[in-house]
Amino acid sequence: MSLRDQLSEIKENGLANISQAADLKTLNEIRVHLLGKKGPITAALRGIKELTPEERPQVGSYANKIRDAITTAVAAQRDRLEARQLNAQLAAEKIDVTLPGKPVAQGQPHVIQQIIDQIVDLFLGMGYEVLTGPEVEEDKYNFEMMNLPKNHPARDMQDTFYLSKEILMRTQTSPMQARALEKHDFSKGPLKMISPGIVYRRDTDDPTHSHQFHQVEGLVIDEHITMADLKGTLITMAQNIFGDKFDIRLRPSYFPFTEPSVEVDVTCFNCMGKGCDVCKHTGWIEVLGAGMVHPNVLKMAGVDASIYGGFAFGVGPDRFAMLKYGVDDIRDFYLNDVRFLNQFSKRGN
Amino acid sequence: MKVSYNWLKQYLKLDMPAKDLAEKIERTAVEVDSVTLGETGLKKLVVGHILTMSNHPESDHLHICSVDVGEDTPLQIVCGAPNVAAGQKVIVALPNSRIGGNVKIKRSKMRGVESEGMICALDEIGFSKDVVPKEWADGIYVFDDNVPVGEPVYHYLGMDDPIIDLDVTPNRGDMLSIIGTVHELAAIYDQHPEIKQPVVNEDDSIDAANEISATADEQLAKTYKLRVIKDVKVAPSPSWLQITLWNAGIRPINNVVDVTNYILLKYGQPLHSFDQDKINGNIVVRNAHQGEKLTTLDEDEQELSPEDIVIADDAQPIALAGVMGGLNTQISDQTQNVVIESAIFDSFHIRKTAQRHVLHSEAAQRFERGINPDGVEDAINEAAALIHQLAGGKVAKGIVTASDYHPALPVIAITADRANHVLGTTLTIDEIQSIFDRLGFTSVKQGEGLAVTIPARRWDIHIDADLFEEIARIYGYDNLPATLPTGRQTIGVLTATQRLERASRQILEGIGLTQAISYSLTTAEKARMFLMRASEETKLLWPMTQDHTTLRMNLLSGLLDDVAYNHAHKVDDVALYEIGRVFYKDSADQIRPEEVEHVAGVITGNLTDPSWNNHVKPVDFFVMKGMVHQFIVNLGIKGDIEYVAADHYPEMHPGRTADILIHGHQVGFIGQIHPRIAKQFKVKETYAFELNMQALIDLPKNDDQYQPIAKYPSIKRDISMIVDSNVTNDQVVAVMQKRGGAYLHGIRLFDVYEGKNVPDGKKSMAYSLTYVNPRETLKDEVVNTAFEKIKKRLTADLNAEIR
């Protein structure tokens, strides 16, 4: 058998063994045996000196090709074996992906806070500042400067928690109108503010009344602010809080500190305007009060009502939350049942 | 105000469904509470004529009636009403009819006698007992003779008249009357109703001035007028008047009283009628005297106070002015001579009197909201004319006037520019003028603008803004454009404090606490728990309930109430925080408390639900401490945070509570709720913290939180020691930090152990120390030297046994 034939046979046998190797260890032994110094190729090449000088490089080159072929075959077989081994491991590692995940402790913002934040963020975007004020308020700011003089029917004692004749728990966030108007320097620009906070009424707690609840006051005063601006602002708010499909309507109403005064209805959540029991078949639900700031309010705060004017509105986040989520008892907001609170975990809306 | 649609139609051309009319009123004028129709839900109720009546053989009170209901044969109906009689025309519920309360009437047998239906009382077909006339209160209703037999009853009882219940705002007292509502609707629908002036046929032979004289304090009654009608015959009113009243929610009494109530509805002018023969001498309008008493028409004796206005005769009060008449001068069936009063009483006094005596009568409601000064005389004239018509008698000549008031009509100047400037509209002066025409306001062009004269019936309008409202609502709020404010720009950003508060909420929620909002008003006892500084209580003057009398001086008691509520509803695991105000007072004389923002949290039970791979441990002090610490670290406050054992909070566990200090300033505390307090609140083992949020906001912050990460490898050394049990972690760490050398970078406690293999009174503590040199690779020898020094100092200073 010529040396070349010998080498060919080594190759054939070697490749066959490689392809049959069942594990990496056997494959490695085959590789070491075939390519090692004691292997058959090395042994066969010892006979090279018996060849003519012309034949030697050809056979040498042929031997190198065989080495390369074997090396390539070993690598390919190794990849196959490794893949097989990995697959077997992966198969063994299979889990029931339907088992529940490990519970994570996560707190939630209070649902009323979520509504307030949503309102605050909207108005920040429209250039409003956010003001907060005292919950224990002077009669002067809560009533008198809001055009509710001492004997005004709209301030019956039974609705207000008094600490003394002149000091009370604020019944509305409207005193922040007077406080903001007093402080604001109109030469520096218009006054655009919202003021969220807690207010108190001398009410018996029941599903629709709470002695403590929230309001967000809004106030814009400049040289040319119109009732159309109020309407546009309220539509923007309604659609931002409730959704694009919601519309508003204004109805005449009465508040001592605005003139004209309006109640604002929003499309009924339950029937989307078709009419149902919730909206007494009107298609609308009352959500807030608003109006053009009464000249007396401006005058009492030292603002020239012949130059400046604007609008104000008062929103009840408790009511918004009740409507938006269908909560039917306002007391749920203040009992802090964690099962109730943790439901409102949807973010980013 | 319950407004009859049919009554409105006497003045206006209205043909839309009542619901649509109500919607229009709501969008243009005032809110509408409801639109109701008396006959709704009723079926097969007809007028029957009782032909004959006989006694039921098996009963001492039932009667067997043969009733003609317009069919071929009369029905046999058993009736137990005491006032049933042959010849009456009555309400018959036919077999298979439906009466009030959705009750079905079927053929039945009553004590063996067949009854083909039922003869009904008014309250059985849906009338409120409050409006049923006394004569029909205890029996069936009997129609006038001219009602056709067999016809449905609804029309003859006013039950086919839609009633629109207006929720009139305080400024629109003018709409508490039919005429006021007619004016409003005339403006809305652009109609011109004719409202006739009443004509009185006076009897020249009797002079009112000779019959009675009256004086009035003008502060109490700006207008006070009387008329006298002699020789009346008091009787029930005709059915049209009774229907009008009961549809307005007023019980018919007799033809004199009913006329005064009818005028109240029509004009919004409350009237009162006195029996002239029961008045002693003359009439005076004055303040009540201290200690005076008056029994009002509701038969309650009222203790009067000097703030009440009374109508008095020479002997005693005879009416609580503007609120309710006195029983002593009431119109009775025997009354022959009547004095009618039409007045304007001071609204403030009336409101206070109505509140004090809890008498919110129809009259009081109207006096509180104001009275049209131009309607006082029309009202009394029409009342006299109508009494004369219904009860006969002679109207004495003239009106006795004790006081009178006709204010000049206000004239308000406006321009289209100004109106458009405020409303955002583009109305022309002519368009605006046509709106005032519709409202019935006289307006005259004056330069660029209008001078508008406000009629007396609209006493709510004083300034141009009031007129802008009139323009806007008649023009229609739906027609207003919707724009956003333009003009000088403003920047909308949160203040530093607001940003910090918002961040605080996010941190605490990320840590696992849910935001609670609890009541600020609590009991005095809870208000003064967990005090972080000396403070007096702030109490309400007139609390509503014992649970909410005092302003809180801590947030924790509210959060414990929340935990208790959860426990009571079988929720054991609670993790809550709250940010809110507490209210401090330095002295009892101080009325207005200082409001300080606090933040507090509570945890009890497990933070997460146990699960197949979640082996939970109940929370403890250190879980709470980890949370609070992370919170404070995240706020980036400058200075060291210290936890100093504190046993001075009576509501906290004395051995498991620490004051929290930042850079030496106390900002709050953390610990376990005292088991005694936990028991009192009915909560399980609970851990809590409360911090002065305002202090956290005010403390200086780290501007630069960044330190470069060391590029050279760190070296770790573990140290384990046995120390006396009372040695604290802080003491150990303090020694390490002081003696640790320049490269000691981190100290981490990884084990604390007491018990087996550790002698009594001792504990084992193990720390892992990290050494870093930011400038070059640390050498082992350097670390070893530093580490040995620490060991030595721990042994020397804390008597530690290094292992």
mmCIF file of C-alpha atoms in Angstrom, chain A residues 99-110 112-113 117 120-121 124 126-138 150-153 156-158 161-165 167 169 179 186-190 192 198 200 202-205 210-212 214 220 222-233 235-236 249-254 259-263 280-282 284 286 292 294-295 305-306 308 311 331 333-339 341-342 347, chain B residues 19 23 25-33 169-171 348 351-352 355 368 418 420-425 463-469 472-473 477-495 498 501-502 505 508-521 538-544 548 551-552 558 561-562 565-566 569-571 573-578 581 583 591-593 595 607-615:
data_model
loop_
_atom_site.group_PDB
_atom_site.id
_atom_site.type_symbol
_atom_site.label_atom_id
_atom_site.label_comp_id
_atom_site.label_asym_id
_atom_site.label_seq_id
_atom_site.Cartn_x
_atom_site.Cartn_y
_atom_site.Cartn_z
ATOM 1 C CA LEU A 99 -46.456 28.710 38.628
ATOM 2 C CA PRO A 100 -47.002 32.112 40.260
ATOM 3 C CA GLY A 101 -44.148 34.596 40.472
ATOM 4 C CA LYS A 102 -42.627 35.649 43.744
ATOM 5 C CA PRO A 103 -44.741 38.373 45.363
ATOM 6 C CA VAL A 104 -43.223 41.853 45.371
ATOM 7 C CA ALA A 105 -44.055 44.450 47.997
ATOM 8 C CA GLN A 106 -45.273 47.582 46.275
ATOM 9 C CA GLY A 107 -47.228 50.515 47.600
ATOM 10 C CA GLN A 108 -49.793 52.524 45.657
ATOM 11 C CA PRO A 109 -50.677 56.190 45.636
ATOM 12 C CA HIS A 110 -54.105 56.834 47.134
ATOM 13 C CA ILE A 112 -57.587 60.585 45.283
ATOM 14 C CA GLN A 113 -53.912 61.490 45.153
ATOM 15 C CA ASP A 117 -51.670 64.509 40.548
ATOM 16 C CA VAL A 120 -51.856 69.141 38.877
ATOM 17 C CA ASP A 121 -49.751 67.770 36.013
ATOM 18 C CA LEU A 124 -48.535 72.628 35.285
ATOM 19 C CA MET A 126 -50.609 74.899 30.944
ATOM 20 C CA GLY A 127 -48.381 77.189 32.982
ATOM 21 C CA TYR A 128 -50.229 77.183 36.308
ATOM 22 C CA GLU A 129 -48.433 77.318 39.638
ATOM 23 C CA VAL A 130 -49.489 75.064 42.498
ATOM 24 C CA LEU A 131 -50.308 76.768 45.800
ATOM 25 C CA THR A 132 -51.236 75.243 49.116
ATOM 26 C CA GLY A 133 -52.667 76.964 52.136
ATOM 27 C CA PRO A 134 -53.827 76.441 55.686
ATOM 28 C CA GLU A 135 -56.597 74.005 56.540
ATOM 29 C CA VAL A 136 -57.423 76.078 59.604
ATOM 30 C CA GLU A 137 -58.540 79.308 58.029
ATOM 31 C CA GLU A 138 -59.731 82.751 58.976
ATOM 32 C CA LYS A 150 -71.321 87.590 57.851
ATOM 33 C CA ASN A 151 -75.067 87.271 57.369
ATOM 34 C CA HIS A 152 -75.015 85.653 53.968
ATOM 35 C CA PRO A 153 -77.444 82.728 53.665
ATOM 36 C CA ASP A 156 -75.077 78.795 57.520
ATOM 37 C CA MET A 157 -73.319 77.859 60.717
ATOM 38 C CA GLN A 158 -74.285 74.226 60.553
ATOM 39 C CA PHE A 161 -66.614 73.655 61.875
ATOM 40 C CA TYR A 162 -65.640 76.690 63.906
ATOM 41 C CA LEU A 163 -62.719 76.900 66.327
ATOM 42 C CA SER A 164 -63.775 80.384 67.377
ATOM 43 C CA LYS A 165 -65.941 83.125 65.951
ATOM 44 C CA ILE A 167 -61.301 80.822 62.987
ATOM 45 C CA MET A 169 -61.816 74.629 59.321
ATOM 46 C CA ARG A 179 -54.682 84.637 49.459
ATOM 47 C CA PHE A 186 -49.623 91.539 38.346
ATOM 48 C CA SER A 187 -46.817 93.628 36.884
ATOM 49 C CA LYS A 188 -44.832 90.372 36.757
ATOM 50 C CA GLY A 189 -47.472 88.485 34.782
ATOM 51 C CA PRO A 190 -50.884 86.904 35.092
ATOM 52 C CA LYS A 192 -52.601 81.234 37.034
ATOM 53 C CA ILE A 198 -58.374 69.038 52.239
ATOM 54 C CA TYR A 200 -64.088 70.230 56.000
ATOM 55 C CA ARG A 202 -70.068 69.964 59.314
ATOM 56 C CA ASP A 203 -71.855 67.035 57.709
ATOM 57 C CA THR A 204 -72.888 63.604 58.876
ATOM 58 C CA ASP A 205 -70.822 60.982 57.107
ATOM 59 C CA SER A 210 -67.974 63.203 54.262
ATOM 60 C CA HIS A 211 -66.976 65.750 56.888
ATOM 61 C CA GLN A 212 -63.562 65.746 55.212
ATOM 62 C CA HIS A 214 -60.687 67.288 48.857
ATOM 63 C CA VAL A 220 -56.715 82.624 36.313
ATOM 64 C CA ASP A 222 -55.178 88.646 33.744
ATOM 65 C CA GLU A 223 -56.164 91.599 31.634
ATOM 66 C CA HIS A 224 -58.216 89.598 29.189
ATOM 67 C CA ILE A 225 -59.531 86.266 30.387
ATOM 68 C CA THR A 226 -62.953 85.255 29.078
ATOM 69 C CA MET A 227 -65.715 82.876 29.925
ATOM 70 C CA ALA A 228 -64.863 81.107 26.656
ATOM 71 C CA ASP A 229 -61.393 80.516 28.144
ATOM 72 C CA LEU A 230 -63.067 78.966 31.178
ATOM 73 C CA LYS A 231 -65.127 76.700 28.959
ATOM 74 C CA GLY A 232 -62.082 75.637 26.936
ATOM 75 C CA THR A 233 -60.047 75.015 30.075
ATOM 76 C CA ILE A 235 -63.195 70.832 28.431
ATOM 77 C CA THR A 236 -59.442 70.239 28.421
ATOM 78 C CA ARG A 249 -71.926 71.570 29.318
ATOM 79 C CA LEU A 250 -72.352 74.671 31.415
ATOM 80 C CA ARG A 251 -75.512 75.460 33.333
ATOM 81 C CA PRO A 252 -76.310 78.655 35.208
ATOM 82 C CA SER A 253 -75.783 78.452 38.940
ATOM 83 C CA TYR A 254 -74.988 80.656 41.876
ATOM 84 C CA GLU A 259 -70.594 86.089 38.360
ATOM 85 C CA PRO A 260 -71.609 84.586 35.986
ATOM 86 C CA SER A 261 -71.593 81.298 37.901
ATOM 87 C CA VAL A 262 -71.995 77.911 36.274
ATOM 88 C CA GLU A 263 -72.346 74.293 37.230
ATOM 89 C CA LYS A 280 -81.415 60.723 35.830
ATOM 90 C CA HIS A 281 -81.819 60.213 32.069
ATOM 91 C CA THR A 282 -80.158 63.496 31.191
ATOM 92 C CA TRP A 284 -74.982 64.458 32.027
ATOM 93 C CA GLU A 286 -72.647 67.434 37.545
ATOM 94 C CA MET A 292 -65.997 84.489 36.284
ATOM 95 C CA HIS A 294 -66.842 88.394 41.078
ATOM 96 C CA PRO A 295 -65.540 91.981 40.947
ATOM 97 C CA ALA A 305 -61.413 94.972 38.745
ATOM 98 C CA SER A 306 -61.658 97.460 35.909
ATOM 99 C CA TYR A 308 -58.107 92.581 35.700
ATOM 100 C CA PHE A 311 -62.183 82.736 35.996
ATOM 101 C CA ARG A 331 -66.214 56.913 53.154
ATOM 102 C CA PHE A 333 -61.586 56.856 50.632
ATOM 103 C CA TYR A 334 -60.896 57.541 54.316
ATOM 104 C CA LEU A 335 -61.137 54.070 55.860
ATOM 105 C CA ASN A 336 -57.982 52.923 54.070
ATOM 106 C CA ASP A 337 -58.863 49.292 53.591
ATOM 107 C CA VAL A 338 -55.697 48.090 51.860
ATOM 108 C CA ARG A 339 -57.739 45.838 49.584
ATOM 109 C CA LEU A 341 -56.462 51.124 48.038
ATOM 110 C CA ASN A 342 -54.274 48.560 46.308
ATOM 111 C CA ARG A 347 -50.176 53.811 36.385
ATOM 112 C CA LYS B 19 -89.107 66.918 30.056
ATOM 113 C CA GLU B 23 -84.097 70.589 30.256
ATOM 114 C CA ILE B 25 -84.944 75.587 32.260
ATOM 115 C CA GLU B 26 -81.981 73.682 33.603
ATOM 116 C CA ARG B 27 -79.661 74.917 30.869
ATOM 117 C CA THR B 28 -80.824 78.509 31.039
ATOM 118 C CA ALA B 29 -82.063 79.314 34.516
ATOM 119 C CA VAL B 30 -82.056 76.973 37.504
ATOM 120 C CA GLU B 31 -81.628 73.303 38.232
ATOM 121 C CA VAL B 32 -84.631 70.993 37.939
ATOM 122 C CA ASP B 33 -84.925 68.335 40.618
ATOM 123 C CA THR B 169 -80.520 78.940 43.750
ATOM 124 C CA PRO B 170 -80.382 81.555 46.552
ATOM 125 C CA ASN B 171 -80.069 84.425 44.076
ATOM 126 C CA PHE B 348 -81.781 88.010 57.852
ATOM 127 C CA ARG B 351 -83.585 83.175 58.247
ATOM 128 C CA LYS B 352 -82.401 83.175 61.832
ATOM 129 C CA GLN B 355 -83.360 78.186 61.869
ATOM 130 C CA GLU B 368 -85.127 84.670 53.139
ATOM 131 C CA ARG B 418 -67.043 94.914 27.863
ATOM 132 C CA ASN B 420 -67.589 90.428 24.804
ATOM 133 C CA HIS B 421 -64.359 91.026 26.739
ATOM 134 C CA VAL B 422 -65.709 89.045 29.680
ATOM 135 C CA LEU B 423 -67.676 86.387 27.807
ATOM 136 C CA GLY B 424 -65.377 85.789 24.843
ATOM 137 C CA THR B 425 -68.243 86.422 22.429
ATOM 138 C CA ILE B 463 -73.746 95.243 38.629
ATOM 139 C CA ASP B 464 -72.624 94.770 35.048
ATOM 140 C CA ALA B 465 -71.321 91.270 35.803
ATOM 141 C CA ASP B 466 -74.894 90.288 36.728
ATOM 142 C CA LEU B 467 -76.025 91.503 33.316
ATOM 143 C CA PHE B 468 -73.228 89.582 31.585
ATOM 144 C CA GLU B 469 -74.651 86.473 33.194
ATOM 145 C CA ALA B 472 -74.624 84.595 28.536
ATOM 146 C CA ARG B 473 -77.413 82.336 29.692
ATOM 147 C CA TYR B 477 -73.706 78.642 27.238
ATOM 148 C CA ASP B 478 -73.635 76.050 24.471
ATOM 149 C CA ASN B 479 -73.036 78.845 21.977
ATOM 150 C CA LEU B 480 -69.994 80.187 23.811
ATOM 151 C CA PRO B 481 -66.739 79.397 22.027
ATOM 152 C CA ALA B 482 -64.183 77.228 23.843
ATOM 153 C CA THR B 483 -60.691 78.712 23.981
ATOM 154 C CA LEU B 484 -57.675 78.639 26.277
ATOM 155 C CA PRO B 485 -56.266 81.698 28.030
ATOM 156 C CA THR B 486 -53.769 83.642 25.948
ATOM 157 C CA GLY B 487 -51.578 86.579 26.878
ATOM 158 C CA ARG B 488 -48.400 86.809 28.878
ATOM 159 C CA GLN B 489 -46.689 83.426 29.350
ATOM 160 C CA THR B 490 -46.244 81.765 32.711
ATOM 161 C CA ILE B 491 -44.079 78.841 33.760
ATOM 162 C CA GLY B 492 -45.752 75.919 35.466
ATOM 163 C CA VAL B 493 -43.324 74.162 37.790
ATOM 164 C CA LEU B 494 -43.553 72.559 41.185
ATOM 165 C CA THR B 495 -41.727 74.309 44.009
ATOM 166 C CA GLN B 498 -43.684 70.184 46.251
ATOM 167 C CA GLU B 501 -43.144 65.822 48.773
ATOM 168 C CA ARG B 502 -43.923 64.116 45.494
ATOM 169 C CA ARG B 505 -44.502 59.594 48.062
ATOM 170 C CA LEU B 508 -42.354 55.285 50.172
ATOM 171 C CA GLU B 509 -44.523 53.545 47.597
ATOM 172 C CA GLY B 510 -41.439 51.976 46.023
ATOM 173 C CA ILE B 511 -40.490 50.641 49.443
ATOM 174 C CA GLY B 512 -43.859 48.934 49.683
ATOM 175 C CA LEU B 513 -46.066 51.330 51.651
ATOM 176 C CA THR B 514 -49.479 52.332 50.297
ATOM 177 C CA GLN B 515 -50.679 55.888 50.736
ATOM 178 C CA ALA B 516 -53.481 56.380 53.229
ATOM 179 C CA ILE B 517 -55.572 59.489 53.765
ATOM 180 C CA SER B 518 -57.090 59.457 57.232
ATOM 181 C CA TYR B 519 -59.334 61.896 59.069
ATOM 182 C CA SER B 520 -57.638 64.964 60.552
ATOM 183 C CA LEU B 521 -60.384 65.286 63.144
ATOM 184 C CA THR B 538 -57.287 72.303 69.089
ATOM 185 C CA LYS B 539 -60.970 71.547 69.562
ATOM 186 C CA LEU B 540 -64.022 72.286 67.485
ATOM 187 C CA LEU B 541 -66.674 74.503 69.043
ATOM 188 C CA TRP B 542 -69.546 72.362 67.819
ATOM 189 C CA PRO B 543 -68.360 68.940 66.716
ATOM 190 C CA MET B 544 -70.740 66.735 64.809
ATOM 191 C CA HIS B 548 -64.249 63.875 65.395
ATOM 192 C CA LEU B 551 -57.483 68.206 65.398
ATOM 193 C CA ARG B 552 -54.789 65.558 65.306
ATOM 194 C CA GLY B 558 -55.156 57.757 62.339
ATOM 195 C CA ASP B 561 -57.399 53.363 63.158
ATOM 196 C CA ASP B 562 -56.794 52.271 59.579
ATOM 197 C CA TYR B 565 -60.290 48.735 60.325
ATOM 198 C CA ASN B 566 -58.288 46.322 58.187
ATOM 199 C CA HIS B 569 -62.161 43.035 58.071
ATOM 200 C CA LYS B 570 -59.810 40.069 58.328
ATOM 201 C CA VAL B 571 -56.868 41.773 56.680
ATOM 202 C CA ASP B 573 -51.100 42.438 56.591
ATOM 203 C CA VAL B 574 -51.058 46.217 56.434
ATOM 204 C CA ALA B 575 -48.354 48.567 55.169
ATOM 205 C CA LEU B 576 -49.444 52.195 54.974
ATOM 206 C CA TYR B 577 -47.962 55.657 54.981
ATOM 207 C CA GLU B 578 -49.547 59.063 55.164
ATOM 208 C CA ARG B 581 -50.908 68.066 58.507
ATOM 209 C CA PHE B 583 -51.968 70.865 64.346
ATOM 210 C CA ILE B 591 -56.860 79.888 68.836
ATOM 211 C CA ARG B 592 -55.288 79.178 65.529
ATOM 212 C CA PRO B 593 -52.935 76.185 65.572
ATOM 213 C CA GLU B 595 -49.976 73.426 60.835
ATOM 214 C CA LEU B 607 -45.103 42.576 53.579
ATOM 215 C CA THR B 608 -45.921 40.031 50.895
ATOM 216 C CA ASP B 609 -48.259 37.078 50.724
ATOM 217 C CA PRO B 610 -46.698 33.717 51.543
ATOM 218 C CA SER B 611 -46.442 31.630 48.419
ATOM 219 C CA TRP B 612 -44.966 28.334 47.192
ATOM 220 C CA ASN B 613 -41.568 29.994 46.830
ATOM 221 C CA ASN B 614 -42.058 32.946 49.190
ATOM 222 C CA HIS B 615 -41.336 31.963 52.763
#
